[in-house]
Each structure stands twice: as C-alpha cells, then as structure tokens.
PDB file of C-alpha atoms in Angstrom:
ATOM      1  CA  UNK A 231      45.955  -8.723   3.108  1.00  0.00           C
ATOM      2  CA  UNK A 232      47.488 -11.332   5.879  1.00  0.00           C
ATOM      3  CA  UNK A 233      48.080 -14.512   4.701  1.00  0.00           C
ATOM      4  CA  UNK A 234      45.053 -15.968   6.777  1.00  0.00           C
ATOM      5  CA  UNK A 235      42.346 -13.921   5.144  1.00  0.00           C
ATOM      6  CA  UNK A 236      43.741 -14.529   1.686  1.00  0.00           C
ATOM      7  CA  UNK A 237      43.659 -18.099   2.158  1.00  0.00           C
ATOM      8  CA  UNK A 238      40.050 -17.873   3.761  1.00  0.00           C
ATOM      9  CA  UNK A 239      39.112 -15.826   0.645  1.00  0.00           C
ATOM     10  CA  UNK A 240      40.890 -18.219  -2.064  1.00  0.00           C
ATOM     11  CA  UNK A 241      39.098 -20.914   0.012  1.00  0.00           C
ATOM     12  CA  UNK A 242      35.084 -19.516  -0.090  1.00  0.00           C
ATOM     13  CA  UNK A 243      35.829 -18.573  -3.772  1.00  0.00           C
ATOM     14  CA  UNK A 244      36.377 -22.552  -4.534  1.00  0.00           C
ATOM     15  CA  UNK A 245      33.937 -23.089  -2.431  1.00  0.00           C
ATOM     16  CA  UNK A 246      31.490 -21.321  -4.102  1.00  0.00           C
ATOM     17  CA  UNK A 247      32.448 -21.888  -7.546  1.00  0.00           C
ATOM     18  CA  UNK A 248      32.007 -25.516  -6.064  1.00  0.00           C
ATOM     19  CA  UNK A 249      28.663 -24.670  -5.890  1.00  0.00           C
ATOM     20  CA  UNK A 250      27.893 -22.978  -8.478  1.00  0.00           C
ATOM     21  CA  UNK A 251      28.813 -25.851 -10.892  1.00  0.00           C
ATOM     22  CA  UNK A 252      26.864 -28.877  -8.487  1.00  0.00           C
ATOM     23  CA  UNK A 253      23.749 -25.828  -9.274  1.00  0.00           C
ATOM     24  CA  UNK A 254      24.374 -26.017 -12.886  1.00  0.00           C
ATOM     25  CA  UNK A 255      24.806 -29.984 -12.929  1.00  0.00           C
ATOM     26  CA  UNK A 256      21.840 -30.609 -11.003  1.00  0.00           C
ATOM     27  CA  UNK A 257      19.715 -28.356 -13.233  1.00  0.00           C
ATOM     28  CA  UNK A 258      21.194 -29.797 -16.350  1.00  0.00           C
ATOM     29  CA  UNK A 259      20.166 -32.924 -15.027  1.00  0.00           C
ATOM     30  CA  UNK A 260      16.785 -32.085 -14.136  1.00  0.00           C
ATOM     31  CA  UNK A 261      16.058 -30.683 -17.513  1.00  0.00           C
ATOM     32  CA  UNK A 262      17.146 -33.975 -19.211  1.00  0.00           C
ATOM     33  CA  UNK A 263      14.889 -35.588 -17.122  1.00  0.00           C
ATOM     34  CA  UNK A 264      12.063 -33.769 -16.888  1.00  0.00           C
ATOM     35  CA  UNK A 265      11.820 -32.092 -20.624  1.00  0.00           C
ATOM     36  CA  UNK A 266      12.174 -28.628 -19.573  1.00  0.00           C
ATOM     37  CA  UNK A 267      13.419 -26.206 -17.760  1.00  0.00           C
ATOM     38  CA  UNK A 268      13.767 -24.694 -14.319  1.00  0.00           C
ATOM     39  CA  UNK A 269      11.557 -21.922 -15.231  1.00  0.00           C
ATOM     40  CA  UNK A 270       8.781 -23.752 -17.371  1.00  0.00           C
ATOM     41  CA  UNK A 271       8.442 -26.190 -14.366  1.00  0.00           C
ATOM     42  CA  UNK A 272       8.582 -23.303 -12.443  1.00  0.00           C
ATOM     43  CA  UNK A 273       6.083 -21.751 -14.671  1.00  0.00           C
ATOM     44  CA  UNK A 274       3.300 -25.003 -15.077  1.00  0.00           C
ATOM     45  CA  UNK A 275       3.336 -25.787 -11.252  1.00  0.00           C
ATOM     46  CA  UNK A 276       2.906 -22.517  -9.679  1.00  0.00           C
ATOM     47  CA  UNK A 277       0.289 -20.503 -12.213  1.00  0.00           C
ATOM     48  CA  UNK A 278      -2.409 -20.688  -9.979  1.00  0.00           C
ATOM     49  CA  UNK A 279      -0.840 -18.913  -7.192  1.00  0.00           C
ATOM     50  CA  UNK A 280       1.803 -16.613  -8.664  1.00  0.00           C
ATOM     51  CA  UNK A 281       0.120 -13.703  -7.034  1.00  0.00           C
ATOM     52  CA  UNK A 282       0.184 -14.488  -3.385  1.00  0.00           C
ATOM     53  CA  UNK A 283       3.974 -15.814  -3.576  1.00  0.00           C
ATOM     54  CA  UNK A 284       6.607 -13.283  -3.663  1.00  0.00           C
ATOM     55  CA  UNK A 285      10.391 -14.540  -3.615  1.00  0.00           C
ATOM     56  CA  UNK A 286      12.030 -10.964  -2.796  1.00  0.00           C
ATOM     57  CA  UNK A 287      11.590  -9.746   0.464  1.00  0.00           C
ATOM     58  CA  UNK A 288      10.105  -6.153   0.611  1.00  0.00           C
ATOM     59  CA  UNK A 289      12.057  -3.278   0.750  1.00  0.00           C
ATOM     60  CA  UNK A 290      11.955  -1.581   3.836  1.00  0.00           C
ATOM     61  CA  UNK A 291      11.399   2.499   4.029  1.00  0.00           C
ATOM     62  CA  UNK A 292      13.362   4.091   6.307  1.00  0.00           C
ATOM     63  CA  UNK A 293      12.012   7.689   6.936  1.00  0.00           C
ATOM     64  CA  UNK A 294      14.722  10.752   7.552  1.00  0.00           C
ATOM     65  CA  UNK A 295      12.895  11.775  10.851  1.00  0.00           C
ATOM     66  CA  UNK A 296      14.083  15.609   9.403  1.00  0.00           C
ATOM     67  CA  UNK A 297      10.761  14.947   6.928  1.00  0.00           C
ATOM     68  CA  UNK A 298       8.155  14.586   9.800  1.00  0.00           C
ATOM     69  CA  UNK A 299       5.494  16.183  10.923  1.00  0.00           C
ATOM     70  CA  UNK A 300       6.121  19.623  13.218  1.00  0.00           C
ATOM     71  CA  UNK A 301       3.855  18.413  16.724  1.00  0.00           C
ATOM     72  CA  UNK A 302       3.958  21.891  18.432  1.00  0.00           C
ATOM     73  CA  UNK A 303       1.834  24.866  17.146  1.00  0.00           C
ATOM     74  CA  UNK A 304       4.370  27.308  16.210  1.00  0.00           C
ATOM     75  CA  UNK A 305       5.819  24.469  14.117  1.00  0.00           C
ATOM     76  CA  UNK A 306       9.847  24.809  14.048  1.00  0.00           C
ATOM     77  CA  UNK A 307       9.125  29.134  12.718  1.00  0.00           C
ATOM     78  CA  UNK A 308      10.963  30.303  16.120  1.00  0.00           C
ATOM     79  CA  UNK A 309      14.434  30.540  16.564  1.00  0.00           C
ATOM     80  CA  UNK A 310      15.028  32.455  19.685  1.00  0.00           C
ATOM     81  CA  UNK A 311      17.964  32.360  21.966  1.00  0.00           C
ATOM     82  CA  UNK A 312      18.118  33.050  25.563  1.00  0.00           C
ATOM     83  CA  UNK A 313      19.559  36.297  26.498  1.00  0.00           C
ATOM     84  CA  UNK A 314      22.692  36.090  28.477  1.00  0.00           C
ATOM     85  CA  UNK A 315      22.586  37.057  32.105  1.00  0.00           C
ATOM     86  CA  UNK A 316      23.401  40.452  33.283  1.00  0.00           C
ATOM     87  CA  UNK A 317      23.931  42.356  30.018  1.00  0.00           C
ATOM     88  CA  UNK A 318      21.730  44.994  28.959  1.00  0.00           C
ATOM     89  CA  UNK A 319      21.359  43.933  25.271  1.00  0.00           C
ATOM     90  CA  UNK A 320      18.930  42.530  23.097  1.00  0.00           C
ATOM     91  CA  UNK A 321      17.824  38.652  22.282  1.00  0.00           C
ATOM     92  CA  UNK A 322      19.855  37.630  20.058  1.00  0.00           C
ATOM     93  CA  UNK A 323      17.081  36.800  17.893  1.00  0.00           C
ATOM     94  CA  UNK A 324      16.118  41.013  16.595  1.00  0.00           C
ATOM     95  CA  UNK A 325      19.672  42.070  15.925  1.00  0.00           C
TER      96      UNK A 325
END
C-alpha cells in the first residue's frame, strides 16, 4: 500500500471511530434524558405505523436470462448446423 492510501485509510478509520463514539454519547445522553432507550422511544412513537415503514431497502431480483421463457415454437430442441458448401456430406447434426 503507497503511503497516500494508508494515510487516507488511517485517516477514515479515526474518522469513523470519531463517529462512532459522538453516536454512542449522544444516545447515552438521550437515554438520561428521556428515561429510555433508543429502541423503546423507537418502540412508543412509531406503533401505530410499524407496518407501512420499512428501514431496509428491498432486495432486488436479478433473473439469469438462461431461466426464461423459450419464445419460438420449437423451443431451444434444435441444434442444427449449416452444411458446409460444396461437400457432399451430411448436416452435421445426424452423424
């Protein structure tokens, strides 16, 4: 690792443990305050509606197009090869 992307990274991981301890301040502070915690609050103010909000976004399905349906009638049964010009043999296909 260059010395530029080891400072970046020694830099965003103080910077995020930074963050993670204002987090844990501010929700130590809060729960003084308040009584209880993040998730009782959480809990008490949002009961009535816990079914329409969803915090996760949805996973998204990505289909392997190999899986889909066959459009032409024959569906994918024939596997026939064009005879090469000039010869006198056989598709490919019987032999």
């Amino acid at each position: 690792m260059p010395r530029n992307k080891q400072k970046n990274a020694a830099r965003a991981a103080a910077h995020r443990a930074e963050k993670t301890s204002e987090l844990r301040f501010e929700r130590k502070i809060s729960a003084a305050l308040t009584g209880c915690t993040s998730h009782v609050d959480r809990a008490i103010n949002h009961s009535a509606n816990w079914r329409c909000i969803k915090d996760t976004e949805q996973a998204v399905n990505c289909e392997n197009p190999k899986y889909r349906k066959v459009l032409n009638e024959a569906g994918r049964t024939i596997n026939a090869k064009q005879k090469t010009c000039g010869k006198s043999s056989p598709p490919r296909g019987i032999i």
